[in-house]
Each structure stands twice: as C-alpha cells, then as structure tokens.
mmCIF file of C-alpha atoms in Angstrom:
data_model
loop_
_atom_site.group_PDB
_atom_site.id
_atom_site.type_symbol
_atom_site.label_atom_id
_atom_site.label_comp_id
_atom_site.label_asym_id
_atom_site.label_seq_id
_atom_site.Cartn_x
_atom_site.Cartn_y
_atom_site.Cartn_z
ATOM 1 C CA UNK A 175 54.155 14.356 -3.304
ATOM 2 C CA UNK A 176 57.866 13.425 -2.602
ATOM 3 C CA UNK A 177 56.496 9.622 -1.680
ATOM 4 C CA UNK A 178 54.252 9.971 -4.569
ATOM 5 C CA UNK A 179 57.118 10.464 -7.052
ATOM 6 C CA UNK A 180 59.440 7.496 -4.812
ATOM 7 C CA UNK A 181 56.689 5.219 -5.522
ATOM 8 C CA UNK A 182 56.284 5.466 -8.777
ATOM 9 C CA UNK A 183 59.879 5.554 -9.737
ATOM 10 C CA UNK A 184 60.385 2.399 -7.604
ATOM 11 C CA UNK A 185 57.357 0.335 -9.430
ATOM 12 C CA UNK A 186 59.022 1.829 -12.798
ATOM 13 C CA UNK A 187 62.588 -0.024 -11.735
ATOM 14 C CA UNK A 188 60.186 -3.704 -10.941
ATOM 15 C CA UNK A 189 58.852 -3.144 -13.898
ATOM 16 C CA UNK A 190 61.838 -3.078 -15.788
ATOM 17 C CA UNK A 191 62.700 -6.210 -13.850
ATOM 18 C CA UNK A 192 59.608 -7.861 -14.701
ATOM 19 C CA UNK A 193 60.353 -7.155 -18.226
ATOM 20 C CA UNK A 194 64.032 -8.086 -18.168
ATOM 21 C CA UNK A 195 62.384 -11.295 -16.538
ATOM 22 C CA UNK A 196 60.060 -12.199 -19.355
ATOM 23 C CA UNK A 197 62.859 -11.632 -21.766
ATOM 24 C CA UNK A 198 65.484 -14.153 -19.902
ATOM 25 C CA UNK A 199 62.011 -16.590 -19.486
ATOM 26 C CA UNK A 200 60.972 -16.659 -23.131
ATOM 27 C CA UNK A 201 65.291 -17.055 -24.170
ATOM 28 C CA UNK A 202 65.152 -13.207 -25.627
ATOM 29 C CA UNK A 203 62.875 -13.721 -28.384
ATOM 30 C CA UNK A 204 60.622 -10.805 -26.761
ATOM 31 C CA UNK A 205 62.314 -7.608 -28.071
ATOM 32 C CA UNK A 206 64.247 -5.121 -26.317
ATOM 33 C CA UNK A 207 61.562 -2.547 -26.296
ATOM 34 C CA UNK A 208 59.140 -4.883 -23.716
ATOM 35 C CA UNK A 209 61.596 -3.374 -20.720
ATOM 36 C CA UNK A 210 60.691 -0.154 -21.203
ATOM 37 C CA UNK A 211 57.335 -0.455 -21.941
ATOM 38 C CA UNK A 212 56.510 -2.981 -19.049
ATOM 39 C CA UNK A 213 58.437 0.228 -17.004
ATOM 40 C CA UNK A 214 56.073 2.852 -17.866
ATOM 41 C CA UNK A 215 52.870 0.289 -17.634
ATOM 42 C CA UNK A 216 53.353 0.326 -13.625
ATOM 43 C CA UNK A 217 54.306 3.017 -13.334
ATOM 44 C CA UNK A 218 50.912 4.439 -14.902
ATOM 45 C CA UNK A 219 49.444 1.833 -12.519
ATOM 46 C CA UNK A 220 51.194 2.941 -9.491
ATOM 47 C CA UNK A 221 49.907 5.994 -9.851
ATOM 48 C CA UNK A 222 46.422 5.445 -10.917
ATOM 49 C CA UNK A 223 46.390 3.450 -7.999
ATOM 50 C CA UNK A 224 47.841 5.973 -5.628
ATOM 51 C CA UNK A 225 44.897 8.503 -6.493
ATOM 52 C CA UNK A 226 42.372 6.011 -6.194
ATOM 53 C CA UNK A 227 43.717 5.255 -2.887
ATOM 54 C CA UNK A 228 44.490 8.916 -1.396
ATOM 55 C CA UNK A 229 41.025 9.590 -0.162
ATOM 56 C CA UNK A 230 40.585 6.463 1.935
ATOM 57 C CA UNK A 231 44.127 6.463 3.253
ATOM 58 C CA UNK A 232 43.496 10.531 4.110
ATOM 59 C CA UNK A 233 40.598 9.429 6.147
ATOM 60 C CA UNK A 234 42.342 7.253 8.228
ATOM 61 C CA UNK A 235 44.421 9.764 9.293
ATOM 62 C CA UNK A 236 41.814 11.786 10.847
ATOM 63 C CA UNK A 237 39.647 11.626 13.816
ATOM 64 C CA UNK A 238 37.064 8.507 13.220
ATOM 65 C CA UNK A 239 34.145 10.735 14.365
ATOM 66 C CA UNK A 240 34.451 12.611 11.050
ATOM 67 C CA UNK A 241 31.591 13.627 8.825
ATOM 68 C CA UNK A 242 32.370 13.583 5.182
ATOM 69 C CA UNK A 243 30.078 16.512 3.898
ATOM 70 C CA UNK A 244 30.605 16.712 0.300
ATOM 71 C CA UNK A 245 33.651 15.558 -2.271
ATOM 72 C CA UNK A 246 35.083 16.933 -5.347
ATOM 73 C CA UNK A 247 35.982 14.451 -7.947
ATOM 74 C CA UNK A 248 38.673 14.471 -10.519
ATOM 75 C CA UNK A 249 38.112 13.792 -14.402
ATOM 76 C CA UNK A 250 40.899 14.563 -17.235
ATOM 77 C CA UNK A 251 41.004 14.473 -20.651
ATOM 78 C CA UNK A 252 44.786 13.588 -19.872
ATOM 79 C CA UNK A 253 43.423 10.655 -17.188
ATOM 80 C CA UNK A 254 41.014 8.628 -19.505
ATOM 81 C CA UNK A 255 40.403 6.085 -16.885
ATOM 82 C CA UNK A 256 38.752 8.627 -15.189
ATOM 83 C CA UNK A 257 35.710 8.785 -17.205
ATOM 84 C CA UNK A 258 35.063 5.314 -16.203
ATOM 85 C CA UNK A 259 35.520 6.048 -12.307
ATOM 86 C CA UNK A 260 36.576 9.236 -11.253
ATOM 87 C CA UNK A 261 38.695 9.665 -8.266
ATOM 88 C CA UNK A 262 38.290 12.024 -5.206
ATOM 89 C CA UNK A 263 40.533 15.266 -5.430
ATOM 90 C CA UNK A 264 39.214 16.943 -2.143
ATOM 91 C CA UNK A 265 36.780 16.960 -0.231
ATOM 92 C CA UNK A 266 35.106 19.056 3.181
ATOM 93 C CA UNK A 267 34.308 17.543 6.170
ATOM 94 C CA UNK A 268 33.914 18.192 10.099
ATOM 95 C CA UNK A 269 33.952 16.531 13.228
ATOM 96 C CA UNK A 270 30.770 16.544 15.396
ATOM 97 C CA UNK A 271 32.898 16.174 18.491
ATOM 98 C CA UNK A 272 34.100 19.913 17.729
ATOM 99 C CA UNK A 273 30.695 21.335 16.741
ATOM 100 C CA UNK A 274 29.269 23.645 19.884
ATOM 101 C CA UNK A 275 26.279 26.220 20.088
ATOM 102 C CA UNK A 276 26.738 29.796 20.354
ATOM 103 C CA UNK A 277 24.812 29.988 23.306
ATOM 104 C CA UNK A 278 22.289 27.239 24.818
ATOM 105 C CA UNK A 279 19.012 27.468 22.979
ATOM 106 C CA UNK A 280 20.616 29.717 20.061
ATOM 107 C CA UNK A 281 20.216 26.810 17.426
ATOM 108 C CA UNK A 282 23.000 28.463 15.998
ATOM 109 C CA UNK A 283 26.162 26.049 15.632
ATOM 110 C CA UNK A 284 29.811 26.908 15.184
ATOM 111 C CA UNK A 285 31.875 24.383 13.221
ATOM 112 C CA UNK A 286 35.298 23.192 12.312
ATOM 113 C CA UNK A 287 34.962 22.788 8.769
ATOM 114 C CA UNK A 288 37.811 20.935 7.075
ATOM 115 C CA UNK A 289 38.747 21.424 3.434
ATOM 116 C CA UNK A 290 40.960 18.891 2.573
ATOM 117 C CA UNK A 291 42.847 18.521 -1.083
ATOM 118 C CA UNK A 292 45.156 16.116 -3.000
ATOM 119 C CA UNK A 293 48.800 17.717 -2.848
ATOM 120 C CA UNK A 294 47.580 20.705 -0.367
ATOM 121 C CA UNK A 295 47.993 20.953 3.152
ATOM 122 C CA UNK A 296 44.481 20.606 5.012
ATOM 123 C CA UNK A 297 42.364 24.557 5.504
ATOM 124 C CA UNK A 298 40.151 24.556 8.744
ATOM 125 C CA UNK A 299 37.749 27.151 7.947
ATOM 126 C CA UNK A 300 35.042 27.754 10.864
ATOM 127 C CA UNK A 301 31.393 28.471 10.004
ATOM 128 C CA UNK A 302 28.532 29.283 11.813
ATOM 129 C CA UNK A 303 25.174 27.406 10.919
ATOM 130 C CA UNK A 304 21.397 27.952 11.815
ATOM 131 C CA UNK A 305 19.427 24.814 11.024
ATOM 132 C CA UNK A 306 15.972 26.673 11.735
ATOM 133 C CA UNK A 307 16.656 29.067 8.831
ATOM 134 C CA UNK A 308 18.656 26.699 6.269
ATOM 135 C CA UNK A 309 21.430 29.122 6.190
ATOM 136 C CA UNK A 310 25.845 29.238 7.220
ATOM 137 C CA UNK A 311 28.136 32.268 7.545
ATOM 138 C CA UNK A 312 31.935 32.476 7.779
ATOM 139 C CA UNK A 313 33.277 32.733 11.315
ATOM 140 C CA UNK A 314 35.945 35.872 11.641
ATOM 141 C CA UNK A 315 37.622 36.881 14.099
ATOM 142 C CA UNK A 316 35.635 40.273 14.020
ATOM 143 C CA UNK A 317 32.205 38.371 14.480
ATOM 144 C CA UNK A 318 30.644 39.380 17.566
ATOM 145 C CA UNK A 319 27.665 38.066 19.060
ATOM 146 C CA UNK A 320 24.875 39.169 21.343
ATOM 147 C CA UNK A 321 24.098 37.750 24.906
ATOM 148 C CA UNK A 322 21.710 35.251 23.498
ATOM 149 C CA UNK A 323 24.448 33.696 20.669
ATOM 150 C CA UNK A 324 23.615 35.412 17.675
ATOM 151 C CA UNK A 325 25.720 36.967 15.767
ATOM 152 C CA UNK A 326 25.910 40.511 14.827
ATOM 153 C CA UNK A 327 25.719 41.719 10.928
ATOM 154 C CA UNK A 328 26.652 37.893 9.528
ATOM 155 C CA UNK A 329 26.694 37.599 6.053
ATOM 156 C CA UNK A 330 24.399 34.814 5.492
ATOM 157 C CA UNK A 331 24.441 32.116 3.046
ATOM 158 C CA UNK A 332 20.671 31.066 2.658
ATOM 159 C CA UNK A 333 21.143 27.787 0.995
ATOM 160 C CA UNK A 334 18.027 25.709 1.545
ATOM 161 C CA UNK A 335 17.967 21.876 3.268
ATOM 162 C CA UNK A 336 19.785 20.595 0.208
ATOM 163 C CA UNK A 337 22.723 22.123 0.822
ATOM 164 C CA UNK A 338 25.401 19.399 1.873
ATOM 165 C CA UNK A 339 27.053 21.654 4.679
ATOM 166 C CA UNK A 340 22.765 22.268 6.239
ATOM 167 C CA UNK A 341 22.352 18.518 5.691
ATOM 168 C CA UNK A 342 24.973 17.320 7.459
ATOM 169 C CA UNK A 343 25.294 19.196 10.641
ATOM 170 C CA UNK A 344 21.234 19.390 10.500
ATOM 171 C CA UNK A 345 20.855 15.525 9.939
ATOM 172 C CA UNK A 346 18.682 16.032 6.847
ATOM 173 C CA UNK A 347 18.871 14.054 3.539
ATOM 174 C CA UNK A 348 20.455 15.501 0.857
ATOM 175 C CA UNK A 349 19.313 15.205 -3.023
ATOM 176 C CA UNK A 350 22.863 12.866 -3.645
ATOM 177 C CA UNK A 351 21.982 10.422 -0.962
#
C-alpha cells in the first residue's frame, strides 16, 4: 500500500506539470484551476490503473504452475468505472506441484490452497478433497487419518462437480467456464 500511495502522489506532481505545461503552451489563457484538476485526473488514473493491474502483476510473483480456482471481483458505488469492468480484489488458487494423496489409491487429495487479497498478506489454508464423492474438508492439525488415507470424523463440504475448488483439482468444467 506504501508504493500504492508513492505512485499516486508522484503521477499527481506530473500532472501538475502537465498542467503547468499547457498553461505556459497556450501563453496562460487556460485558468489557474487546470493544474489542479489535471493533478487529481492522474492521479484517479494511476490508481484505477494500479487495481486493474494488481491481479496480473500478483500472479507473476508466484509459482507459474499455479491454478487460479475462483476470483472475487470488486464493484463500488464510490468506483463507477467499475460497473463497466470490474477489477479482481482476491482470489484462491493452488499449485498442482504441491497437491499429494493421502495414501496411494485413497483418491483423497491434500492441497495448498492459497487465498490471496488486495492490501492483505497471502492465507495458505490446506484442504483435503475427494473427487469420487464431490466433496473438501479443512485440514487441522488434529485430523488424523487411518492406514488407508482417510481421514477420521472430517467435516465434509459436499459441494457437487460445480464447485470451483472440485473442478479444479478434479479437472472438471465448471458452470463459469
């Protein structure tokens, strides 16, 4: 957020420039008033453009083999251009290289899911997933498992194929796609 606020305050000081500039350029007959005003213009744009651009420049930072599995996207009343094209706030993911089974032939996965949102540090929440029965469970650290790698009184989430976290580690199609 600090280089968010840097930013924004530096495109508000061009702007200014560009508006002392079109002042000197048309001999002062644009009023006083255009400095300010071509000020707060970037920086609105310097920051619309910095959420725009957050997403894609957070994925970068992470390990290529990365699965986006679902986003959460931002519209305000207070950000009208996002009800033309609202921007991505957060969004979960996980990395297949990190995915193992309980126990060969279980079908039961454990997962590194990553929650990941705009001005908070990045949650890695692990999960447990069982493709046959459509259905993921939080991972504790009081989760205990039997010889064959299932786990013992899991609270199951039976969420159907749909389901973006089932879709993606299950390679199904999801109703968005």
């Amino acid at each position: 957020m600090f280089w968010t606020l840097v930013t924004v305050f530096i495109s508000g000081f061009a702007g200014a420039g560009i508006g002392l500039l079109l002042r000197q350029i048309t001999r002062k007959r644009l009023p006083k008033g255009i400095v300010p005003i071509c000020a707060g213009l970037t920086m609105i744009a310097a920051t619309v453009a910095l959420e725009y651009q957050w997403a894609d420049g957070m994925r970068r930072t992470m390990p290529e083999d990365l699965v986006i599995v679902t986003t959460r996207e931002q519209q305000a009343w207070y950000q009208p251009w996002t009800y033309v094209r609202p921007w991505v706030r957060g969004f979960i993911s996980y990395s297949p290289a990190e995915t193992v089974e309980t126990a060969p032939g279980s079908g039961i996965s454990v997962v590194q899911l990553r929650i990941q949102e705009r001005w908070n540090p990045q949650m890695i929440r692990p999960a447990l997933v069982d493709c046959a029965g459509s259905r993921w469970a939080d991972l504790t650290a009081s989760t205990e498992f039997t010889e064959a790698g299932i786990p013992v009184d899991t609270d199951w989430r039976t969420a159907g194929p749909d389901d973006p976290i089932i879709a993606a580690l299950c390679d199904r199609e999801t109703a968005e796609d």
